[in-house]
Short mmCIF file of C-alpha atoms in Angstrom, two decimals:
data_model
loop_
_atom_site.label_atom_id
_atom_site.label_comp_id
_atom_site.label_asym_id
_atom_site.label_seq_id
_atom_site.Cartn_x
_atom_site.Cartn_y
_atom_site.Cartn_z
CA MET A 225 101.99 60.61 83.04
CA GLY A 226 103.62 62.79 80.00
CA PHE A 227 102.57 66.19 80.02
CA PHE A 228 100.28 66.06 76.90
CA GLN A 229 98.23 63.19 78.33
CA GLU A 230 97.62 65.45 81.35
CA PHE A 231 96.74 68.63 79.05
CA LYS A 232 94.77 66.17 77.38
CA GLN A 233 92.55 64.91 80.36
CA PHE A 234 92.49 68.93 81.75
CA ILE A 235 91.27 69.92 78.34
CA SER A 236 88.74 67.11 77.63
CA LYS A 237 87.21 67.68 81.34
CA GLY A 238 83.46 69.49 81.10
CA ASN A 239 84.22 72.34 83.33
CA VAL A 240 86.95 73.73 80.97
CA MET A 241 84.18 73.60 78.37
CA ASP A 242 81.61 75.44 80.11
CA MET A 243 84.24 78.15 80.94
CA ALA A 244 84.88 78.04 77.54
CA VAL A 245 80.67 78.63 76.45
CA GLY A 246 80.69 81.22 79.22
CA ILE A 247 83.42 83.41 78.14
CA ILE A 248 81.88 82.86 74.02
CA ILE A 249 78.69 83.72 75.40
CA GLY A 250 79.94 86.97 77.55
CA GLY A 251 82.00 88.36 75.18
CA ALA A 252 78.41 88.45 73.15
CA PHE A 253 76.67 89.90 75.50
CA THR A 254 79.38 92.30 76.14
CA SER A 255 78.69 93.52 72.73
CA ILE A 256 74.75 93.93 73.54
CA VAL A 257 75.28 96.08 76.49
CA THR A 258 77.76 98.17 74.12
CA SER A 259 75.30 99.14 71.96
CA LEU A 260 72.53 99.29 74.61
CA CYS A 261 74.44 102.05 75.92
CA GLU A 262 75.60 103.91 72.90
CA ASP A 263 72.44 103.10 70.70
CA ILE A 264 70.36 103.96 73.41
CA ILE A 265 71.59 104.80 76.98
CA SER A 266 74.02 107.81 76.24
CA PRO A 267 71.66 109.61 73.16
CA ILE A 268 68.90 108.97 76.19
CA LEU A 269 71.40 110.93 78.57
CA GLY A 270 71.96 113.58 76.22
CA ILE A 271 68.56 114.34 75.87
CA PHE A 272 68.06 115.04 79.18
CA GLY A 273 71.47 116.88 80.35
CA GLY A 274 72.62 117.94 76.95
CA LEU A 275 75.78 116.03 77.64
CA ASP A 276 77.34 113.88 74.97
CA PHE A 277 80.59 112.74 76.90
CA SER A 278 81.78 111.84 73.57
CA GLU A 279 83.27 115.25 72.68
CA TYR A 280 85.00 115.27 75.94
CA VAL A 281 88.36 115.81 75.17
CA LEU A 282 91.51 117.08 76.84
CA ASP A 283 94.67 118.65 74.09
CA ILE A 284 97.80 118.28 76.14
CA GLY A 285 100.23 119.02 74.06
CA GLY A 286 100.31 116.53 71.15
CA ALA A 287 98.53 113.99 72.61
CA THR A 288 94.50 114.27 73.08
CA LEU A 289 92.76 112.94 75.99
CA LYS A 290 89.50 111.30 75.30
CA TYR A 291 87.92 111.40 79.26
CA GLY A 292 84.20 111.26 77.59
CA ASN A 293 84.74 108.11 76.45
CA PHE A 294 86.04 106.86 79.24
CA ILE A 295 82.99 107.97 81.31
CA THR A 296 81.34 106.29 78.81
CA THR A 297 83.05 103.45 79.25
CA ILE A 298 82.32 103.33 83.39
CA ILE A 299 78.61 104.28 82.26
CA ASN A 300 78.80 101.30 80.55
CA PHE A 301 80.64 98.92 83.32
CA LEU A 302 78.00 99.92 85.53
CA ILE A 303 74.97 99.19 83.53
CA MET A 304 76.31 96.45 82.55
CA ALA A 305 77.12 95.53 86.69
CA LEU A 306 73.58 96.44 87.19
CA VAL A 307 71.81 94.09 84.71
CA VAL A 308 74.19 90.61 85.72
CA PHE A 309 73.54 91.65 88.79
CA CYS A 310 69.71 91.93 87.96
CA ILE A 311 69.93 88.76 86.09
CA VAL A 312 71.86 86.25 88.99
CA LYS A 313 69.13 87.62 91.69
CA SER A 314 66.50 86.59 89.65
CA VAL A 315 68.14 83.12 88.86
CA ASN A 316 69.38 83.08 92.60
CA GLY A 317 65.10 83.77 93.70
CA ALA A 318 64.18 81.34 91.08
CA ALA A 319 66.13 78.48 92.87
CA THR A 320 65.46 79.74 96.11
CA GLN A 321 61.81 79.35 94.74
CA ALA A 322 62.56 75.61 93.80
CA ALA A 323 64.18 75.02 97.01
CA LYS A 324 61.20 75.54 99.14
CA LEU A 325 58.78 73.78 96.48
CA ALA A 326 60.94 70.50 96.52
CA HIS A 327 61.33 70.91 100.80
CA LEU A 328 57.26 71.43 100.57
CA GLU A 329 56.30 68.79 98.11
CA LYS A 330 58.81 66.42 100.75
CA GLU A 331 57.31 67.77 104.17
CA GLU A 332 53.77 66.98 101.70
CA ALA A 333 54.29 63.15 100.90
CA ALA A 334 56.01 62.69 104.48
CA PRO A 335 53.14 60.49 106.55
CA THR A 336 51.13 62.08 108.78
CA THR A 337 49.23 59.31 110.42
CA LYS A 338 49.68 55.51 111.07
CA VAL A 339 47.77 52.56 111.40
CA CYS A 340 46.03 51.39 114.90
CA PRO A 341 47.65 47.87 115.07
CA PHE A 342 44.71 46.81 117.30
CA CYS A 343 41.64 47.82 115.59
CA LYS A 344 43.13 48.98 112.24
CA SER A 345 42.10 52.88 112.36
CA GLU A 346 44.17 55.44 110.93
CA ILE A 347 45.40 57.70 113.65
CA ALA A 348 47.80 60.76 114.19
CA LEU A 349 51.38 59.65 113.68
CA ASP A 350 52.30 61.00 117.17
CA ALA A 351 49.72 59.19 119.10
CA THR A 352 50.65 57.32 122.20
CA ARG A 353 47.15 55.94 122.22
CA CYS A 354 44.25 55.21 120.44
CA PRO A 355 41.47 57.68 120.01
CA HIS A 356 39.37 54.64 118.77
CA CYS A 357 39.81 51.58 121.03
CA THR A 358 41.80 53.50 123.79
CA SER A 359 44.40 50.89 123.56
CA LYS A 360 48.38 52.23 124.23
CA LEU A 361 50.55 52.10 121.48
CA ASP A 362 54.28 51.52 121.71
CA GLU A 363 56.81 53.99 120.62
#
């Protein structure tokens, strides 16, 4: 099989498309979290702490080190990590709940009784003797 044919197969697989969509949505999500941090969180931190991290700079010779922006980037990262953690935790919790519900439905669907072959009464599934006709039941 040729190189380009293999590449075409690789690209047309569903997981590659899912990954591409995830990257695009991740980029959009990053801009939302960046806006949240820069436009909402940083001003609130400035109110309470009297700090504006973007003003922290260090001039060394002809170079300006904007370490305040670096601190802001770290805060943005931590907030994004917290948001992603909360989303993953919620999704995992919902998946666990769904699995528990499915397991309960399976348990409820499983029969708990059987019919006595002699008197046709409904008896417990694990009964060895019929409580109605006292016949000994086969295992």
